[in-house]
Coordinates of C-alpha atoms and ligand atoms in Angstrom, one line a residue:
X86 CA -13.7 -14.4 37.0
X87 CA -14.3 -12.4 40.3
X88 CA -15.5 -13.0 43.7
X89 CA -17.8 -10.0 44.8
X90 CA -19.7 -9.7 48.0
X91 CA -23.5 -9.5 47.3
X92 CA -26.3 -10.2 49.7
X93 CA -29.0 -12.0 48.0
X94 CA -32.2 -10.8 49.6
X95 CA -34.4 -14.0 49.0
X96 CA -31.9 -16.5 50.6
X97 CA -33.1 -16.6 54.2
X98 CA -31.1 -19.4 55.7
X99 CA -32.9 -21.7 58.2
X100 CA -30.3 -23.1 60.3
X101 CA -32.4 -26.1 61.5
X102 CA -33.0 -27.1 57.9
X103 CA -29.9 -26.8 55.6
X104 CA -30.8 -26.9 51.8
X105 CA -29.5 -29.9 50.0
X106 CA -27.0 -28.5 47.6
X107 CA -24.1 -29.9 45.6
X108 CA -21.2 -29.2 43.4
X109 CA -20.7 -30.9 40.3
X110 CA -17.6 -31.1 38.3
X111 CA -18.9 -32.2 34.8
X112 CA -15.5 -33.3 33.4
X113 CA -14.4 -34.5 29.9
X114 CA -13.1 -37.8 31.3
X115 CA -14.4 -38.0 34.8
X116 CA -17.1 -36.3 36.7
X117 CA -17.7 -35.7 40.4
X118 CA -20.3 -34.5 42.8
X119 CA -19.3 -33.1 46.2
X120 CA -21.3 -31.3 49.1
X121 CA -20.6 -29.5 52.3
X122 CA -21.1 -31.7 55.5
X123 CA -20.8 -30.1 58.8
X124 CA -18.9 -27.2 57.1
X125 CA -16.5 -29.5 55.4
X126 CA -16.7 -29.9 51.5
X127 CA -16.7 -33.7 50.9
X128 CA -16.8 -35.7 47.8
X129 CA -19.7 -38.3 47.3
X130 CA -18.8 -41.9 46.3
X131 CA -20.9 -44.5 44.4
X132 CA -21.9 -47.8 46.0
X133 CA -18.5 -49.1 45.4
X134 CA -16.8 -46.4 47.1
X135 CA -15.5 -44.7 43.8
X136 CA -15.6 -40.9 43.6
X137 CA -15.0 -40.4 40.0
X138 CA -17.8 -41.2 37.5
X139 CA -16.2 -41.9 34.1
X140 CA -17.9 -39.3 31.7
X141 CA -19.1 -42.2 29.5
X142 CA -22.6 -43.1 28.5
X143 CA -23.7 -46.2 26.5
X144 CA -27.0 -46.6 25.0
X145 CA -28.0 -50.4 25.0
X146 CA -30.0 -52.3 22.4
X147 CA -32.3 -53.4 25.1
X148 CA -33.2 -49.8 25.7
X149 CA -31.1 -49.3 28.9
X150 CA -28.5 -46.6 29.5
X151 CA -25.5 -47.3 31.5
X152 CA -23.1 -44.5 32.6
X153 CA -19.6 -44.7 34.0
X154 CA -17.0 -47.4 34.1
X155 CA -19.1 -50.0 32.5
X156 CA -19.9 -47.7 29.5
X157 CA -16.3 -46.8 29.0
X158 CA -15.1 -50.3 29.0
X159 CA -17.6 -51.1 26.1
X160 CA -16.2 -48.4 24.1
X161 CA -14.2 -50.8 22.0
X162 CA -16.7 -53.3 21.4
X163 CA -19.7 -50.9 20.8
X164 CA -18.0 -47.8 19.7
X165 CA -21.1 -46.0 18.0
X166 CA -23.2 -46.4 21.0
X167 CA -20.6 -45.6 23.8
X168 CA -20.2 -41.9 24.0
X169 CA -17.0 -40.7 25.6
X170 CA -15.9 -37.0 26.0
X171 CA -19.3 -35.7 25.1
X172 CA -18.1 -32.4 26.9
X173 CA -16.0 -31.7 23.6
X174 CA -19.3 -31.6 21.7
X175 CA -21.6 -29.8 24.0
X176 CA -22.8 -26.4 22.6
X177 CA -20.7 -27.0 19.5
X178 CA -22.1 -26.7 16.0
X179 CA -21.7 -29.3 13.3
X180 CA -18.7 -27.4 11.7
X181 CA -16.9 -27.4 15.1
X182 CA -17.6 -31.1 15.4
X183 CA -16.3 -31.9 12.0
X184 CA -13.0 -30.2 13.0
X185 CA -12.7 -32.6 15.9
X186 CA -12.7 -35.4 13.2
X187 CA -10.8 -38.5 14.3
X188 CA -11.0 -37.7 18.1
X189 CA -14.9 -38.3 17.9
X190 CA -15.6 -41.5 15.9
X191 CA -19.5 -41.2 16.0
X192 CA -22.0 -41.1 13.4
X193 CA -23.3 -37.5 13.3
X194 CA -26.5 -36.2 11.8
X195 CA -27.6 -32.5 11.7
X196 CA -30.8 -32.0 13.6
X197 CA -33.2 -29.1 13.2
X198 CA -31.0 -26.7 14.9
X199 CA -27.2 -26.5 14.0
X200 CA -26.8 -29.0 16.8
X201 CA -25.0 -32.2 15.8
X202 CA -26.9 -35.4 16.8
X203 CA -25.1 -38.9 17.5
X204 CA -26.8 -41.7 15.8
X205 CA -27.2 -44.5 18.3
X206 CA -29.1 -47.6 18.6
X207 CA -31.7 -45.8 20.6
X208 CA -32.0 -43.1 17.9
X209 CA -30.1 -39.7 17.6
X210 CA -29.1 -38.1 20.7
X211 CA -27.8 -34.6 21.3
X212 CA -24.8 -33.9 23.3
X213 CA -27.0 -32.2 25.8
X214 CA -29.0 -35.3 26.3
X215 CA -26.0 -37.4 26.7
X216 CA -24.4 -35.1 29.3
X217 CA -27.9 -35.1 31.0
X218 CA -27.4 -38.8 31.6
X219 CA -24.2 -38.2 33.4
X220 CA -25.7 -35.6 35.5
X221 CA -28.7 -37.7 36.4
X222 CA -26.4 -40.4 37.9
X223 CA -24.7 -37.5 40.0
X224 CA -28.0 -36.2 41.0
X225 CA -29.2 -39.4 42.2
X226 CA -25.9 -40.0 44.0
X227 CA -26.3 -36.6 45.8
X228 CA -29.9 -37.3 46.6
X229 CA -29.1 -40.7 48.1
X230 CA -26.2 -39.4 50.2
X231 CA -28.1 -36.4 51.4
X232 CA -31.4 -38.3 52.0
X233 CA -33.8 -35.9 50.0
X234 CA -34.4 -34.0 47.0
X235 CA -31.6 -31.5 46.0
X236 CA -32.3 -27.8 46.2
X237 CA -29.9 -27.2 43.4
X238 CA -26.4 -27.5 42.2
X239 CA -23.3 -25.5 41.2
X240 CA -21.9 -26.9 37.9
X241 CA -18.6 -26.2 36.8
X242 CA -17.4 -25.3 33.2
X243 CA -14.1 -24.4 31.6
X244 CA -13.2 -20.7 31.7
X245 CA -13.2 -20.4 28.0
X246 CA -16.6 -22.0 27.6
X247 CA -18.7 -19.5 25.4
X248 CA -22.4 -18.6 25.5
X249 CA -23.5 -21.6 23.6
X250 CA -21.5 -24.1 25.8
X251 CA -22.7 -22.7 28.9
X252 CA -26.3 -22.6 27.8
X253 CA -26.1 -26.1 26.7
X254 CA -24.7 -27.2 30.0
X255 CA -27.5 -25.6 31.8
X256 CA -29.9 -27.2 29.4
X257 CA -28.3 -30.7 30.2
X258 CA -28.8 -29.9 34.0
X259 CA -32.6 -29.1 33.4
X260 CA -33.0 -32.2 31.4
X261 CA -31.6 -34.1 34.5
X262 CA -33.9 -32.4 36.9
X263 CA -31.2 -30.3 38.4
X264 CA -31.8 -26.8 39.4
X265 CA -28.6 -24.8 38.5
X266 CA -27.7 -22.4 41.3
X267 CA -25.0 -21.0 39.1
X268 CA -22.2 -22.2 36.5
X269 CA -18.8 -21.6 38.0
X270 CA -15.6 -21.5 36.1
X271 CA -13.3 -24.5 36.9
X272 CA -10.2 -22.4 37.7
X273 CA -12.3 -20.2 40.2
X274 CA -13.7 -23.3 41.9
X275 CA -10.1 -24.7 42.4
X276 CA -9.0 -21.4 43.9
X277 CA -12.2 -21.3 46.1
X278 CA -11.5 -25.0 47.3
X279 CA -8.0 -23.8 48.5
X280 CA -9.5 -20.8 50.3
X281 CA -7.5 -18.4 48.1
X282 CA -10.5 -16.0 48.0
X283 CA -9.7 -15.1 51.8
X284 CA -6.2 -14.4 50.9
X285 CA -5.3 -10.6 50.7
X286 CA -4.4 -10.4 47.0
X287 CA -2.2 -11.7 44.4
X288 CA -2.1 -13.6 40.9
X289 CA -3.0 -17.1 41.0
X290 CA -2.2 -19.5 38.2
X291 CA -4.5 -22.6 37.8
X292 CA -2.8 -25.5 36.0
X293 CA -5.4 -28.0 34.9
X294 CA -4.0 -31.2 33.3
X295 CA -6.9 -33.7 32.9
X296 CA -7.6 -36.8 30.9
X297 CA -7.8 -35.2 27.4
X298 CA -7.3 -31.6 27.9
X299 CA -5.0 -28.9 29.4
X300 CA -6.3 -25.4 30.6
X301 CA -4.1 -22.8 32.3
X302 CA -6.1 -19.7 33.7
X303 CA -4.4 -16.7 35.4
X304 CA -6.5 -15.1 37.9
X305 CA -5.9 -11.9 39.9
X306 CA -7.2 -11.4 43.2
X307 CA -7.8 -7.9 44.5
X308 CA -9.8 -7.2 47.6
X309 CA -11.9 -10.2 47.4
X310 CA -12.4 -9.9 43.8
X311 CA -11.1 -12.5 41.2
X312 CA -10.6 -11.6 37.6
X313 CA -9.4 -13.7 34.7
X314 CA -6.3 -12.1 33.3
X315 CA -5.9 -14.7 30.6
X316 CA -6.8 -18.3 29.7
X317 CA -4.8 -20.8 27.6
X318 CA -4.1 -24.4 27.1
X319 CA -4.3 -27.1 24.6
X320 CA -7.7 -29.0 24.0
X321 CA -5.8 -32.0 22.7
X322 CA -3.3 -32.4 25.5
X323 CA -4.0 -34.6 28.6
X324 CA -3.4 -38.0 30.3
X325 CA -4.5 -39.8 27.2
X326 CA -1.4 -38.6 25.5
X327 CA 0.7 -39.8 28.3
X328 CA -1.0 -43.2 28.0
X329 CA -0.1 -43.3 24.2
X330 CA 3.4 -42.5 25.0
X331 CA 3.6 -45.5 27.3
X332 CA 1.6 -47.5 24.9
X333 CA 4.1 -46.8 22.0
X334 CA 6.9 -47.8 24.4
X335 CA 5.4 -51.1 25.2
X336 CA 4.9 -51.8 21.5
X337 CA 8.5 -51.0 20.7
X338 CA 9.9 -52.9 23.8
X339 CA 7.7 -56.2 23.1
X340 CA 7.8 -56.0 19.3
X341 CA 4.2 -56.9 19.3
X342 CA 3.6 -55.0 16.1
X343 CA 1.3 -52.0 15.5
X344 CA -1.4 -54.0 13.8
X345 CA -3.7 -54.1 16.6
X346 CA -7.4 -54.7 16.5
X347 CA -9.4 -52.1 18.4
X348 CA -10.0 -54.2 21.3
X349 CA -6.3 -55.1 21.5
X350 CA -5.5 -51.4 21.3
X351 CA -7.9 -50.6 24.3
X352 CA -6.1 -53.5 26.4
X353 CA -2.7 -52.0 25.5
X354 CA -4.0 -48.4 26.5
X355 CA -5.4 -49.7 29.7
X356 CA -2.2 -51.4 30.6
X357 CA -0.2 -48.2 29.7
X358 CA -2.7 -46.1 31.7
X359 CA -2.3 -48.4 34.8
X360 CA 1.6 -48.2 34.6
X361 CA 1.4 -44.4 34.3
X362 CA -0.6 -44.2 37.4
X363 CA 1.5 -46.5 39.3
X364 CA 4.5 -44.6 38.5
X365 CA 3.0 -41.5 40.4
X366 CA 3.7 -43.4 43.5
X367 CA 6.6 -45.8 42.8
X368 CA 9.9 -45.3 40.9
X369 CA 9.8 -48.5 39.0
X370 CA 7.0 -50.8 37.8
X371 CA 6.6 -54.2 36.3
X372 CA 4.9 -54.3 33.0
X373 CA 3.2 -57.1 31.3
X374 CA 1.6 -57.2 28.0
X375 CA 0.7 -60.4 26.4
X376 CA 3.7 -62.8 26.6
X377 CA 5.9 -59.9 27.2
X378 CA 7.0 -58.5 30.4
X379 CA 9.5 -55.9 31.3
X380 CA 10.4 -53.0 33.7
X381 CA 9.4 -49.2 33.2
X382 CA 11.2 -46.7 35.4
X383 CA 10.1 -43.4 36.3
X384 CA 13.3 -42.0 34.7
X385 CA 12.4 -43.8 31.5
X386 CA 8.8 -42.7 31.7
X387 CA 9.7 -39.1 32.4
X388 CA 12.0 -39.1 29.2
X389 CA 8.9 -40.4 27.3
X390 CA 6.6 -37.8 28.4
X391 CA 9.0 -34.7 28.6
X392 CA 7.9 -33.3 25.3
X393 CA 4.3 -33.4 26.3
X394 CA 4.9 -31.5 29.4
X395 CA 7.0 -29.2 27.7
X396 CA 4.1 -28.3 25.4
X397 CA 2.0 -27.5 28.6
X398 CA 4.7 -25.1 29.8
X399 CA 4.8 -23.4 26.6
X400 CA 1.2 -22.7 26.8
X401 CA 1.7 -21.4 30.5
X402 CA 4.4 -19.1 29.3
X403 CA 2.0 -17.9 26.6
X404 CA -0.8 -17.2 29.3
X405 CA 1.6 -15.4 31.5
X406 CA 2.5 -13.0 28.6
X407 CA -1.1 -12.5 27.7
X408 CA -2.0 -11.7 31.2
X409 CA 0.7 -9.0 31.0
X410 CA 2.4 -10.0 34.3
X411 CA 5.8 -11.0 35.6
X412 CA 6.6 -14.3 37.0
X413 CA 7.4 -12.3 40.3
X414 CA 3.7 -11.2 40.5
X415 CA 2.5 -15.0 40.9
X416 CA 1.6 -15.7 44.5
X417 CA 0.1 -19.3 44.1
X418 CA 0.0 -22.0 41.6
X419 CA -2.9 -24.4 42.0
X420 CA -2.8 -28.0 40.5
X421 CA -6.0 -29.2 39.1
X422 CA -6.6 -32.6 37.1
X423 CA -5.7 -36.2 37.7
X424 CA -2.5 -36.0 35.5
X425 CA -1.0 -33.4 37.8
X426 CA -0.1 -36.4 40.0
X427 CA 2.6 -37.3 37.9
X428 CA 5.9 -36.0 39.6
X429 CA 7.5 -34.8 36.4
X430 CA 4.5 -32.4 35.8
X431 CA 4.8 -31.2 39.5
X432 CA 8.6 -30.6 39.2
X433 CA 8.5 -28.9 35.9
X434 CA 5.6 -26.8 36.8
X435 CA 7.5 -25.7 40.1
X436 CA 10.6 -24.9 38.1
X437 CA 8.6 -22.9 35.6
X438 CA 7.0 -20.6 38.1
X439 CA 9.7 -20.8 40.6
X440 CA 7.3 -21.7 43.5
X441 CA 5.9 -24.8 45.1
X442 CA 2.4 -25.5 43.4
X443 CA -0.4 -26.3 45.7
X444 CA -1.3 -30.1 45.7
X445 CA -2.7 -30.8 49.1
X446 CA -6.2 -31.2 47.9
X447 CA -6.8 -34.1 45.6
X448 CA -6.3 -32.7 42.2
X449 CA -9.2 -34.6 40.7
X450 CA -11.7 -33.4 43.4
X451 CA -10.7 -29.7 44.1
X452 CA -12.9 -28.5 41.4
X453 CA -16.0 -30.3 42.7
X454 CA -15.0 -29.3 46.3
X455 CA -14.9 -25.7 45.3
X456 CA -18.2 -25.9 43.5
X457 CA -19.7 -27.6 46.7
X458 CA -18.5 -24.6 48.8
X459 CA -20.0 -22.3 46.4
X460 CA -23.4 -24.2 46.2
X461 CA -23.6 -24.3 50.1
X462 CA -23.4 -20.5 50.0
X463 CA -26.0 -20.1 47.3
X464 CA -28.4 -22.4 48.8
X465 CA -28.3 -20.0 51.7
X466 CA -26.7 -22.4 54.2
X467 CA -24.1 -20.0 55.4
X468 CA -24.7 -16.9 57.1
X469 CA -22.7 -13.7 58.2
X470 CA -19.7 -12.4 56.3
X471 CA -19.0 -15.6 54.4
X472 CA -21.7 -14.9 51.9
X473 CA -19.3 -14.6 49.0
X474 CA -20.8 -15.0 45.6
X475 CA -18.7 -15.6 42.8
X476 CA -18.6 -13.5 39.6
X477 CA -16.9 -14.3 36.4
X478 CA -15.8 -12.3 33.4
X479 CA -16.6 -12.7 29.8
X480 CA -13.9 -14.1 27.8
X481 CA -14.5 -12.3 24.5
X482 CA -15.6 -8.8 23.8
X483 CA -19.2 -8.3 22.8
X484 CA -20.3 -5.6 20.5
X485 CA -22.7 -4.2 17.8
X486 CA -22.0 -3.8 14.1
X487 CA -22.0 -0.2 13.1
X488 CA -21.7 1.5 9.8
X489 CA -19.0 0.4 7.4
X490 CA -18.9 -3.1 9.0
X491 CA -17.2 -1.9 11.9
X492 CA -17.5 -3.2 15.5
X493 CA -18.4 -1.2 18.4
X494 CA -17.4 -2.8 21.6
X495 CA -20.0 -2.6 24.2
X496 CA -18.6 -5.0 26.9
X497 CA -14.9 -5.5 26.6
X498 CA -13.4 -8.8 27.2
X499 CA -12.6 -9.7 30.8
X500 CA -15.2 -7.5 32.1
X501 CA -16.7 -8.8 35.4
X502 CA -20.0 -10.3 35.0
X503 CA -22.9 -9.8 35.8
X504 CA -22.8 -6.5 33.8
X505 CA -25.0 -4.3 32.2
X506 CA -23.7 -1.6 29.6
X507 CA -25.7 0.9 27.7
X508 CA -24.7 2.9 24.6
X509 CA -26.6 5.3 22.5
X510 CA -26.7 5.0 18.7
X511 CA -28.7 7.0 16.0
X512 CA -30.1 6.6 12.4
X513 CA -27.9 7.1 9.3
X514 CA -30.5 8.0 7.0
X515 CA -33.5 10.5 6.9
X516 CA -36.8 8.9 7.7
X517 CA -35.1 5.6 8.7
X518 CA -38.0 3.8 10.5
X519 CA -36.1 0.5 11.3
X520 CA -32.7 -0.4 12.5
X521 CA -30.9 -3.8 12.2
X522 CA -28.8 -4.6 15.1
X523 CA -26.1 -7.3 14.6
X524 CA -24.5 -8.6 17.9
X525 CA -21.0 -9.8 17.6
X526 CA -18.3 -11.3 19.7
X527 CA -14.5 -11.0 19.3
X528 CA -11.6 -8.6 19.4
X529 CA -11.3 -7.5 15.8
X530 CA -12.4 -4.2 14.4
X531 CA -14.1 -5.5 11.5
X532 CA -17.3 -7.5 11.6
X533 CA -16.2 -10.2 9.1
X534 CA -13.5 -11.2 11.6
X535 CA -15.7 -11.6 14.5
X536 CA -18.4 -14.1 15.3
X537 CA -22.0 -13.3 14.7
X538 CA -24.1 -14.0 17.6
X539 CA -27.4 -12.6 16.7
X540 CA -29.3 -10.2 14.4
X541 CA -32.6 -8.4 15.3
X542 CA -34.6 -5.4 14.3
X543 CA -36.0 -2.4 16.0
X544 CA -38.9 -1.3 14.0
X545 CA -41.6 1.5 14.4
X546 CA -39.0 4.3 14.8
X547 CA -40.8 7.6 14.0
X548 CA -39.4 9.2 10.7
X549 CA -37.0 11.8 11.7
X550 CA -33.9 13.5 10.1
X551 CA -30.7 11.3 10.2
X552 CA -29.0 11.7 13.5
X553 CA -32.1 12.7 15.4
X554 CA -33.3 9.3 16.7
X555 CA -31.6 8.1 19.9
X556 CA -31.5 4.4 20.2
X557 CA -30.3 3.2 23.5
X558 CA -29.0 -0.3 23.2
X559 CA -28.3 -2.3 26.5
X560 CA -26.3 -5.3 26.7
X561 CA -26.7 -7.5 29.8
X562 CA -24.6 -10.5 30.7
X563 CA -26.0 -12.5 33.6
X564 CA -24.0 -14.4 36.2
X565 CA -23.8 -17.5 34.2
X566 CA -22.2 -15.6 31.2
X567 CA -25.5 -15.5 29.2
X568 CA -26.1 -12.3 27.1
X569 CA -29.4 -10.6 26.4
X570 CA -29.6 -7.3 24.3
X571 CA -32.3 -4.9 24.2
X572 CA -32.8 -1.7 22.1
X573 CA -35.0 1.1 22.7
X574 CA -35.7 4.4 20.8
X575 CA -35.9 6.9 23.6
X576 CA -38.2 9.5 22.1
X577 CA -40.9 7.2 21.1
X578 CA -40.4 4.6 23.6
X579 CA -40.2 1.8 20.7
X580 CA -38.5 -1.3 22.2
X581 CA -37.2 -4.7 21.3
X582 CA -35.2 -7.3 23.0
X583 CA -33.4 -10.5 22.3
X584 CA -31.9 -13.5 24.3
X585 CA -28.6 -14.4 22.7
X586 CA -28.6 -18.1 22.5
X587 CA -26.3 -18.9 19.6
X588 CA -26.9 -22.3 18.1
X589 CA -23.3 -23.4 18.3
X590 CA -20.2 -22.4 20.1
X591 CA -16.5 -21.4 19.6
X592 CA -13.7 -23.9 20.3
X593 CA -11.1 -22.7 22.6
X594 CA -8.7 -22.8 19.8
X595 CA -11.0 -20.5 18.1
X596 CA -11.1 -18.3 20.9
X597 CA -7.3 -17.9 21.4
X598 CA -6.9 -17.7 17.5
X599 CA -9.3 -14.8 17.6
X600 CA -7.2 -13.2 20.3
X601 CA -4.0 -14.0 18.7
X602 CA -5.2 -12.5 15.4
X603 CA -6.4 -9.3 17.1
X604 CA -3.1 -8.6 18.4
X605 CA -1.3 -9.7 15.2
X606 CA -3.6 -7.5 13.1
X607 CA -4.0 -4.6 15.5
X608 CA -2.2 -2.4 13.0
X609 CA -4.0 -3.6 9.9
X610 CA -7.2 -3.2 11.9
X611 CA -6.5 0.4 12.9
X612 CA -5.8 1.3 9.3
X613 CA -8.7 -0.6 8.1
X614 CA -10.8 1.0 10.6
X615 CA -9.6 4.5 9.6
X616 CA -10.4 3.7 5.9
X617 CA -13.8 2.3 6.7
X618 CA -14.5 5.5 8.8
X619 CA -13.6 7.8 6.0
X620 CA -15.5 5.8 3.4
X621 CA -18.7 6.1 5.7
X622 CA -17.9 9.7 5.9
X623 CA -17.8 10.0 2.1
X624 CA -21.1 8.0 1.7
X625 CA -22.9 10.2 4.1
X626 CA -21.7 13.3 2.5
X627 CA -22.8 11.8 -1.0
X628 CA -26.2 11.0 0.5
X629 CA -26.6 14.4 2.1
X630 CA -25.8 16.3 -1.1
X631 CA -27.9 14.0 -3.2
X632 CA -31.0 14.8 -0.9
X633 CA -30.3 18.4 -1.0
X634 CA -30.0 18.5 -4.8
X635 CA -33.1 16.8 -5.2
X636 CA -34.9 19.1 -3.0
X637 CA -33.3 22.4 -4.0
X638 CA -31.3 21.6 -7.3
X639 CA -33.1 24.6 -9.0
X640 CA -30.8 26.9 -6.8
X641 CA -27.8 26.2 -9.1
X642 CA -27.5 27.0 -12.7
X643 CA -26.3 24.3 -15.0
X644 CA -22.7 25.3 -14.9
X645 CA -22.6 25.3 -11.2
X646 CA -24.5 22.1 -11.0
X647 CA -22.0 20.4 -13.4
X648 CA -19.1 21.6 -11.2
X649 CA -20.6 20.1 -8.1
X650 CA -21.5 16.7 -9.9
X651 CA -17.9 16.4 -11.2
X652 CA -16.6 16.8 -7.5
X653 CA -19.3 14.3 -6.4
X654 CA -18.1 11.7 -9.2
X655 CA -14.6 12.2 -8.0
X656 CA -15.6 11.4 -4.4
X657 CA -17.5 8.4 -5.4
X658 CA -14.5 7.2 -7.3
X659 CA -12.1 7.8 -4.4
X660 CA -14.5 6.1 -1.7
X661 CA -14.4 2.9 -3.8
X662 CA -10.8 2.9 -3.7
X663 CA -8.6 2.3 -0.5
X664 CA -6.7 5.5 -0.2
X665 CA -7.9 6.9 3.0
X666 CA -5.9 10.3 2.5
X667 CA -7.3 10.6 -0.9
X668 CA -10.9 10.2 0.3
X669 CA -10.3 12.8 2.9
X670 CA -8.9 15.2 0.4
X671 CA -11.9 14.8 -1.8
X672 CA -14.4 15.2 1.1
X673 CA -12.9 18.6 1.6
X674 CA -13.2 19.4 -2.2
X675 CA -16.9 18.4 -2.2
X676 CA -17.4 20.5 0.9
X677 CA -15.8 23.5 -0.8
X678 CA -17.8 22.9 -4.0
X679 CA -21.2 22.7 -2.3
X680 CA -20.3 25.6 0.0
X681 CA -22.2 28.2 -2.1
X682 CA -25.2 25.9 -2.6
X683 CA -25.6 25.2 1.1
X684 CA -25.7 28.9 1.8
X685 CA -28.2 29.5 -0.8
X686 CA -30.3 26.6 0.7
X687 CA -30.1 28.1 3.9
X688 CA -31.2 31.5 2.7
X689 CA -34.0 29.9 0.9
X690 CA -35.1 27.9 3.9
X691 CA -35.2 31.2 6.0
X692 CA -37.3 32.9 3.2
X693 CA -39.7 30.0 3.1
X694 CA -40.0 30.2 7.0
X695 CA -40.6 33.7 6.7
X696 CA -43.1 33.3 4.0
X697 CA -44.9 31.0 6.1
X698 CA -45.1 33.2 9.0
X699 CA -46.6 35.8 6.8
X700 CA -49.2 33.4 5.5
X701 CA -50.1 32.5 9.2
X702 CA -50.3 36.0 9.9
X703 CA -53.0 36.5 7.2
Ligands
ADP242 P1 -11.0 -34.5 33.4 O1 -10.9 -33.3 34.0 O2 -10.5 -34.2 31.9 O3 -12.3 -35.1 33.4 P2 -9.5 -35.7 35.5 O4 -9.1 -34.5 36.2 O5 -10.4 -36.7 36.1 O6 -10.0 -35.6 34.0 O7 -8.1 -36.5 35.1 C1 -8.1 -37.8 34.5 C2 -6.7 -38.3 34.1 O8 -6.0 -38.1 35.3 C3 -6.7 -39.5 33.3 O9 -5.7 -39.4 32.2 C4 -5.9 -40.4 34.3 O10 -5.2 -41.5 33.9 C5 -5.1 -39.5 35.1 N1 -4.7 -39.8 36.5 C6 -5.5 -40.3 37.5 N2 -4.7 -40.7 38.5 C7 -3.4 -40.5 38.2 C8 -2.0 -40.9 38.7 N3 -2.0 -41.3 40.0 N4 -1.1 -40.5 38.2 C9 -1.2 -40.2 36.9 N5 -2.2 -39.9 36.2 C10 -3.4 -40.0 36.8
MG243 MG1 -11.3 -31.6 35.3

């Protein structure tokens, strides 16, 4: 994630006519829209004066769609038609969704693509469509407040969102009639809201505890450039878990039993949530549930939630370790998400990082406010040296499969985007006229442990000997984190191109698991890579000798031929095993055994060339 100064040529601000631009925080629990007014980022409220729009969509039998609080409140009476936390589904595949299991109590159906569809009373809806309903409401709110059609919006996404999730978010915006000026990582937006981009340098921790998810991001700022050092978190930890802890306490205290209907369960959770939120401002609250009433002190509440807060701190320590920094390097900790209002959370975070976290800006608005600032800049409403454009980094390495199922990394993880990288490849076989390119994402050395993003073919390569063709492959990641790949054979100019739009995404656990595995398996991978390389070497040699024997086998007598064949058979055998050193030794032996044959071939070739010239001369 980086902030880099770029001048955008086509953005000529007309000071008399600011373009209407908004920042949108499309959250799992709540969404927000904000804009810059008179130079100040400001959140926009609905008619009732509420800023947060519950990220809930209800498809009604009558054909209407309601979004927000009303939809959320119907979740217990109409569970299949009230979609909550759709952000957990966007850009994900059917398999990812199955893993979410209980958290997503909807009826899924697989559509034409691998996108899961949610069965509702109004038919099957994709997560993109559901998200678009939320965005539509925010767009209308923005247009009403600003008095005109929007020029565009900056929409925030979690830093770990992959290509598919980002693309799906953009699609949702398009469906909602919003022009996306840029997708922006949530932690970067929070840092911008605090003006940290104007700070000289330092390491910034963004601690984001929302309704259902916890994210921690570690950013480094150097000379106006932010980069993500690491991300971490827990996609099943948030304010909802604090609610459950309080609800369990109520059940225990009141003895009301655990056999609750879904409606009773919802009421209980609402009571619990209200108590929790009240305790952020008071040290004791009156609790009422059914006939029972009691008192919950902050100290008792703290004891209930302590293990949950501790879990978030463990993820923080892991992220610090992953970032390769020391605690002393950290210059600021930014608090994001409604749940960071809980005093115990603030205390523990302060103790963990040994510094006072930044909490001045409302933690549930800070992301939208940062996005609004960015939108204002991108819409061209600011002139002069404040024209900072944000750049991000790609969260996982992108590469190509090469011979032996190995991954050649083209763009390493945490490279600042947009970025374009080029690498040359060549053909492995004589006369090869097509080349299959397999684009993968991940940190491991072997293809099978990485995620496959796309496959495509470069055809029409003129036949040449192995190694003569020069295939230039370019990976390009745009500012929104979307990848396109092109391949060109530079002698003939044959070219091909793909936009990589995977049909489903990776979960954040999958990302951190892949990173962890790559660290855990670094040694294994290095060995496996060495073995593969040696095997590829052996296969190449076998192929070369085979071609040569086919062409010029008559240069050897039957005894000599048998000796060569024997060594070849031994090499074939060694290559099938997994003793790297044995393969290397046998490669040597084959080279020795074919040495004489190779020099005779050379002579023969020279003679033929000579003979040819004589013929020409005649
Ligand atoms: P998300 O980013 O997941 O959409 P938010 O940042 O809006 O979520 O946070 C929502 C969570 O914040 C909810 O669990 C809500 O109960 C909690 N929350 C909001 N206000 C308070 C408060 N005063 N004290 C404690 N928790 C709060
Ligand atoms: Mg949030």
